[in-house]
Coordinates of C-alpha atoms in Angstrom, one line a residue:
Chain A
X1 CA 8.0 0.8 -35.3
X2 CA 5.6 1.4 -33.3
X3 CA 5.3 -0.7 -30.2
X4 CA 1.9 -2.0 -28.1
X5 CA 2.3 -2.0 -24.6
X6 CA 0.3 -3.4 -22.4
X7 CA -0.5 -2.1 -18.6
X8 CA -2.0 -3.8 -15.8
X9 CA -3.3 -2.0 -12.6
X10 CA -6.3 -2.3 -10.4
X11 CA -5.6 1.8 -9.7
X12 CA -6.8 4.0 -12.7
X13 CA -3.9 6.5 -11.0
X14 CA -1.5 4.0 -12.0
X15 CA -2.2 3.0 -15.1
X16 CA -2.2 6.5 -15.7
X17 CA 1.3 7.1 -14.0
X18 CA 2.9 4.8 -16.5
X19 CA 1.3 6.6 -19.2
X20 CA 2.7 9.7 -18.4
X21 CA 5.7 8.4 -18.4
X22 CA 5.5 6.3 -21.9
X23 CA 4.5 9.7 -23.6
X24 CA 7.4 11.2 -22.5
X25 CA 9.7 7.8 -23.8
X26 CA 8.2 6.5 -26.8
X27 CA 4.6 9.0 -27.6
X28 CA 4.3 6.7 -30.2
X29 CA 3.3 3.6 -28.7
X30 CA 0.1 2.1 -28.5
X31 CA -1.2 1.7 -24.6
X32 CA -3.8 -1.0 -24.3
X33 CA -4.9 -0.6 -20.7
X34 CA -6.6 -3.6 -18.5
X35 CA -8.1 -3.2 -14.3
X36 CA -7.5 -6.4 -13.3
X37 CA -5.5 -10.6 -14.3
X38 CA -8.8 -11.5 -16.8
X39 CA -9.9 -8.3 -19.3
X40 CA -5.4 -8.8 -19.2
X41 CA -5.5 -12.3 -20.4
X42 CA -8.4 -11.3 -22.8
X43 CA -6.4 -8.6 -24.3
X44 CA -3.2 -10.7 -24.4
X45 CA -4.8 -13.0 -27.2
X46 CA -7.1 -10.4 -28.9
X47 CA -4.8 -7.1 -29.0
X48 CA -1.5 -9.3 -29.0
X49 CA 1.0 -6.7 -27.0
X50 CA 4.5 -6.5 -27.8
X51 CA 5.5 -6.0 -23.5
X52 CA 4.2 -5.8 -20.5
X53 CA 3.8 -4.0 -17.5
X54 CA 2.0 -5.6 -14.8
X55 CA 1.0 -4.7 -11.0
X56 CA 2.4 -6.6 -8.2
X57 CA -0.4 -6.1 -6.0
X58 CA -3.8 -6.8 -7.0
X59 CA -6.9 -8.3 -5.6
X60 CA -7.3 -12.0 -7.3
X61 CA -4.3 -13.5 -8.0
X62 CA -0.6 -11.1 -8.1
X63 CA 1.0 -9.5 -11.7
X64 CA 3.7 -12.4 -10.5
X65 CA 1.8 -15.4 -11.5
X66 CA -0.8 -13.4 -14.2
X67 CA 2.7 -12.6 -15.7
X68 CA 4.2 -16.9 -15.5
X69 CA 0.7 -17.8 -17.3
X70 CA 1.1 -14.1 -20.0
X71 CA 4.5 -15.7 -21.0
X72 CA 3.6 -19.0 -21.6
X73 CA 1.0 -18.2 -24.2
X74 CA 3.8 -15.5 -25.6
X75 CA 7.4 -16.4 -24.2
X76 CA 9.4 -13.5 -26.2
X77 CA 7.0 -11.2 -24.4
X78 CA 9.2 -9.4 -22.8
X79 CA 7.3 -8.5 -18.9
X80 CA 8.5 -6.1 -16.0
X81 CA 6.4 -6.2 -12.4
X82 CA 5.7 -2.8 -10.7
X83 CA 6.1 -3.2 -7.1
X84 CA 6.6 -1.6 -3.8
X85 CA 6.8 -4.4 -2.0
X86 CA 10.6 -5.4 -2.6
X87 CA 10.8 -8.0 -0.7
X88 CA 13.6 -10.8 -1.2
X89 CA 11.1 -13.2 -1.7
X90 CA 9.4 -11.1 -4.8
X91 CA 12.0 -10.5 -6.2
X92 CA 13.1 -14.0 -7.0
X93 CA 9.6 -14.5 -8.1
X94 CA 9.6 -12.2 -10.1
X95 CA 12.8 -13.3 -11.9
X96 CA 11.8 -17.1 -11.9
X97 CA 8.8 -16.0 -14.3
X98 CA 11.7 -14.3 -16.5
X99 CA 10.8 -10.6 -15.7
X100 CA 11.8 -8.1 -15.1
X101 CA 10.9 -6.4 -11.1
X102 CA 10.3 -2.4 -11.1
X103 CA 10.8 -0.1 -8.2
X104 CA 7.0 1.7 -7.1
X105 CA 6.8 5.2 -7.7
X106 CA 7.8 4.3 -11.3
X107 CA 10.3 7.0 -12.1
X108 CA 11.4 7.3 -15.8
X109 CA 14.9 5.9 -15.6
X110 CA 13.8 2.7 -14.6
X111 CA 11.0 2.4 -17.2
X112 CA 13.2 3.8 -20.3
X113 CA 15.6 1.0 -19.0
X114 CA 13.8 -1.4 -18.8
X115 CA 12.3 -0.4 -22.8
X116 CA 15.6 -0.3 -23.8
X117 CA 16.5 -3.5 -23.2
X118 CA 12.4 -5.0 -24.5
X119 CA 13.5 -3.7 -27.0
X120 CA 17.0 -5.3 -27.0
X121 CA 15.0 -8.4 -27.3
X122 CA 12.5 -8.4 -29.5
X123 CA 15.1 -6.9 -31.9
X124 CA 17.1 -10.2 -31.4
X125 CA 14.2 -12.3 -32.0
X126 CA 13.2 -10.6 -35.1
X127 CA 15.8 -10.7 -36.6
Chain B
X1 CA -24.9 14.6 14.0
X2 CA -24.8 15.5 10.7
X3 CA -21.6 16.5 8.8
X4 CA -22.0 20.4 7.7
X5 CA -22.5 20.7 3.5
X6 CA -19.1 21.8 2.6
X7 CA -17.0 18.5 4.4
X8 CA -15.2 15.9 1.9
X9 CA -16.8 12.7 2.6
X10 CA -16.5 10.9 -0.2
X11 CA -13.5 10.9 -2.0
X12 CA -13.2 10.6 -6.4
X13 CA -12.0 7.6 -7.9
X14 CA -8.4 9.1 -8.7
X15 CA -8.4 10.5 -5.0
X16 CA -9.4 7.1 -4.2
X17 CA -6.6 5.5 -6.1
X18 CA -4.0 8.1 -4.7
X19 CA -4.8 7.1 -0.9
X20 CA -4.5 3.7 -1.7
X21 CA -1.5 4.2 -3.4
X22 CA 0.5 5.9 -0.9
X23 CA -1.1 3.5 1.6
X24 CA 0.2 0.6 -0.6
X25 CA 4.0 2.5 -1.6
X26 CA 3.7 3.0 2.8
X27 CA 2.4 -0.3 4.2
X28 CA 5.4 -2.3 2.0
X29 CA 8.3 0.2 3.2
X30 CA 6.6 -0.8 7.0
X31 CA 6.9 -4.5 5.6
X32 CA 10.2 -5.0 4.8
X33 CA 11.4 -3.0 7.7
X34 CA 9.4 -5.4 10.0
X35 CA 10.8 -8.0 7.9
X36 CA 13.8 -6.8 8.6
X37 CA 13.5 -7.3 12.1
X38 CA 11.6 -10.5 12.8
X39 CA 14.0 -11.9 10.2
X40 CA 11.3 -13.6 7.9
X41 CA 8.9 -12.5 5.0
X42 CA 5.6 -10.7 5.9
X43 CA 2.9 -10.7 3.0
X44 CA 0.8 -8.5 3.0
X45 CA -3.0 -8.5 1.7
X46 CA -4.1 -5.8 -0.9
X47 CA -4.7 -2.6 1.2
X48 CA -7.5 -0.8 1.0
X49 CA -7.9 2.1 1.7
X50 CA -11.6 3.5 2.5
X51 CA -12.7 6.8 4.2
X52 CA -15.6 6.0 7.1
X53 CA -17.2 8.3 9.8
X54 CA -16.4 7.5 13.1
X55 CA -19.2 5.4 13.5
X56 CA -18.6 2.9 10.9
X57 CA -15.2 2.2 11.8
X58 CA -16.5 1.9 15.3
X59 CA -19.2 -0.8 14.3
X60 CA -16.6 -1.8 11.3
X61 CA -13.8 -3.3 13.9
X62 CA -16.2 -4.0 16.1
X63 CA -17.4 -6.8 13.9
X64 CA -14.0 -7.9 12.9
X65 CA -12.7 -8.3 16.5
X66 CA -12.8 -9.3 19.6
X67 CA -13.1 -6.2 22.3
X68 CA -9.5 -6.9 24.1
X69 CA -7.9 -4.9 21.7
X70 CA -4.0 -3.2 21.3
X71 CA -3.0 -0.1 19.8
X72 CA 0.1 1.7 19.0
X73 CA -1.1 5.4 19.3
X74 CA 0.8 8.3 17.6
X75 CA -0.6 12.1 16.4
X76 CA 1.0 13.5 13.7
X77 CA 1.3 17.3 13.2
X78 CA 2.0 19.1 9.3
X79 CA 0.0 20.4 7.2
X80 CA -2.7 17.8 7.2
X81 CA -3.1 16.8 11.3
X82 CA -4.7 13.3 12.6
X83 CA -3.6 10.8 14.6
X84 CA -2.6 7.6 13.6
X85 CA -3.4 3.9 15.2
X86 CA -1.6 0.8 14.2
X87 CA -4.3 -1.6 16.3
X88 CA -4.3 -5.7 16.3
X89 CA -5.9 -8.1 18.9
X90 CA -4.6 -8.5 22.2
X91 CA -3.6 -12.1 21.9
X92 CA -1.5 -11.3 18.7
X93 CA 0.3 -8.7 20.4
X94 CA 3.0 -11.3 22.8
X95 CA 3.0 -13.1 19.8
X96 CA 3.9 -10.0 17.5
X97 CA 6.7 -9.1 20.5
X98 CA 7.9 -13.0 20.5
X99 CA 8.3 -12.3 16.4
X100 CA 10.5 -9.3 17.0
X101 CA 12.5 -10.3 20.0
X102 CA 13.4 -14.0 18.9
X103 CA 11.7 -16.8 20.7
X104 CA 14.3 -17.5 22.9
X105 CA 13.0 -15.9 25.7
X106 CA 11.1 -16.8 28.6
X107 CA 7.1 -15.8 28.3
X108 CA 8.3 -14.0 32.1
X109 CA 10.8 -12.1 29.6
X110 CA 8.4 -11.3 27.2
X111 CA 5.5 -10.0 28.8
X112 CA 8.2 -7.5 30.7
X113 CA 9.4 -6.9 27.3
X114 CA 6.0 -6.1 25.6
X115 CA 5.1 -2.6 26.1
X116 CA 8.4 -2.0 25.6
X117 CA 8.6 -4.2 22.2
X118 CA 5.2 -2.9 21.1
X119 CA 6.0 0.6 21.3
X120 CA 9.2 0.3 19.0
X121 CA 7.8 -1.8 16.8
X122 CA 4.8 0.8 16.4
X123 CA 6.5 3.5 16.3
X124 CA 8.9 2.0 13.2
X125 CA 5.9 0.2 10.9
X126 CA 3.7 4.2 11.7
X127 CA 6.9 6.0 10.9
X128 CA 7.5 3.6 8.0
X129 CA 3.6 4.5 6.1
X130 CA 3.3 8.3 7.4
X131 CA 7.1 9.1 6.1
X132 CA 6.6 7.1 2.7
X133 CA 3.3 9.3 2.2
X134 CA 4.3 12.1 3.6
X135 CA 7.8 12.2 1.4
X136 CA 5.0 11.7 -1.8
X137 CA 3.3 14.3 -0.9
X138 CA 6.2 16.4 -0.7
X139 CA 5.4 17.8 2.4
X140 CA 7.3 16.6 6.3
X141 CA 5.8 15.7 9.3
X142 CA 6.3 15.8 12.8
X143 CA 5.2 12.1 14.6
X144 CA 4.6 12.5 18.2
X145 CA 6.7 9.6 20.7
X146 CA 4.3 6.1 20.9
X147 CA 1.8 5.2 23.2
X148 CA 0.3 1.8 24.0
X149 CA -3.4 1.8 24.7
X150 CA -5.4 -1.1 25.5
X151 CA -9.4 -0.9 24.9
X152 CA -11.8 -1.5 22.5
X153 CA -12.9 -0.1 18.5
X154 CA -15.4 3.0 20.8
X155 CA -12.3 3.6 22.6
X156 CA -9.7 4.1 20.1
X157 CA -12.0 6.3 18.5
X158 CA -12.9 8.5 21.0
X159 CA -9.6 9.8 21.9
X160 CA -9.4 12.9 23.7
X161 CA -10.1 15.8 22.4
X162 CA -13.9 14.6 21.6
X163 CA -14.2 14.2 18.3
X164 CA -15.8 17.3 16.2
X165 CA -19.0 16.2 14.4
X166 CA -18.3 15.1 10.6
X167 CA -14.8 13.9 11.4
X168 CA -13.3 10.8 9.3
X169 CA -11.7 7.9 9.7
X170 CA -9.4 7.1 6.8
X171 CA -9.7 3.4 7.5
X172 CA -7.2 1.1 6.5
X173 CA -7.2 -2.8 7.1
X174 CA -3.9 -4.7 6.8
X175 CA -3.6 -8.5 7.3
X176 CA 0.2 -8.4 8.4
X177 CA 1.3 -12.0 8.5
X178 CA 4.0 -13.5 9.3
X179 CA 4.9 -16.5 7.8
X180 CA 4.6 -19.5 10.7
X181 CA 2.6 -17.2 12.6
X182 CA -0.5 -14.8 11.7
X183 CA -0.5 -11.8 12.8
X184 CA -3.4 -9.5 12.0
X185 CA -2.8 -5.2 12.1
X186 CA -5.0 -2.9 11.5
X187 CA -4.5 0.8 10.7
X188 CA -6.3 4.0 11.5
X189 CA -5.2 7.8 10.1
X190 CA -8.0 9.8 11.5
X191 CA -8.4 13.1 10.0
X192 CA -11.1 15.9 10.9
X193 CA -12.5 18.1 9.0
X194 CA -9.5 20.8 7.9
X195 CA -7.1 17.8 7.5
X196 CA -10.1 16.4 5.2
X197 CA -9.7 18.8 3.2
X198 CA -5.8 19.8 3.5
X199 CA -5.2 16.2 2.2
X200 CA -7.1 16.0 -0.4
X201 CA -5.7 19.5 -2.4
X202 CA -2.6 16.9 -1.3
X203 CA -3.9 14.3 -3.4
X204 CA -4.9 16.4 -6.6
X205 CA -1.6 17.8 -6.4
X206 CA 0.7 14.4 -6.5
X207 CA -1.8 13.2 -8.6
X208 CA -0.9 16.0 -11.3
X209 CA 2.6 15.0 -10.4
X210 CA 2.2 11.6 -11.0
X211 CA -0.7 11.3 -14.3
X212 CA -0.6 14.8 -15.0
X213 CA 0.7 15.8 -19.0

């Protein structure tokens, strides 16, 4: 099945890096990009992505705040938080909103593992 | 004086993103080290890495901060040569030392430890930052021993040997907030024209590696 992945990051380069990893793992998937929280909320409403990857460190609202809002509007959507900041507080907040933590720099191995888990969740919800 | 026409004075969007991303990785590593040292969470503002000339760097820092500043200065050498400065207001310096060495010491003891603790703290923060950046760029850097400077933005950005015309400053404003304390810090990387050209070449390699097909 062809899934839709939302990538939210204020850095164009970081979005390109996620895109590269996704192309290597699931080249058929559709990629939706947003540069900030407002664009992400709009994209979720209009394009109904299946999975979202959010940068933690963005100007304005951070990725975990945004994750909480996105999961409230689409409870079944698997969400990952991407961050170089691995302090306990960030890990705990990520867990509390039901998201998965992915360390920057993103590796294909870690990203692939998250996407596999996300697919399992989506399949379970559909069956 | 104006920079020669072929000098790198601006970075394009992706190069700018790459610098910010590298700094972000570096600062996050530094914050983790600092959090371990002070045994408290350290929060960070979004680091915005901007390339400015020396005069702008002096003005920007001068506008934000009083004259009495303290800096931990280290020289780095490798494919890219330059200097790194961790700068904060002198008023924060004892607070930072207190946060690092613990609260049981008297003021006299804290003052006695100040130079050493600042050098050590600065060394860990700057090495975490520079080391992470160098790793990501797949190059190695030699970093000198830390030196403590007292002064203002003008003196920090005019260290000997005298800056060359057109010298650029990669000026990064970061805000380290240690819980219950408020410690503001800045990191500046000073790069001359050849260093900036070398950095740009490495950034392009990095961009091709992380985003290329």
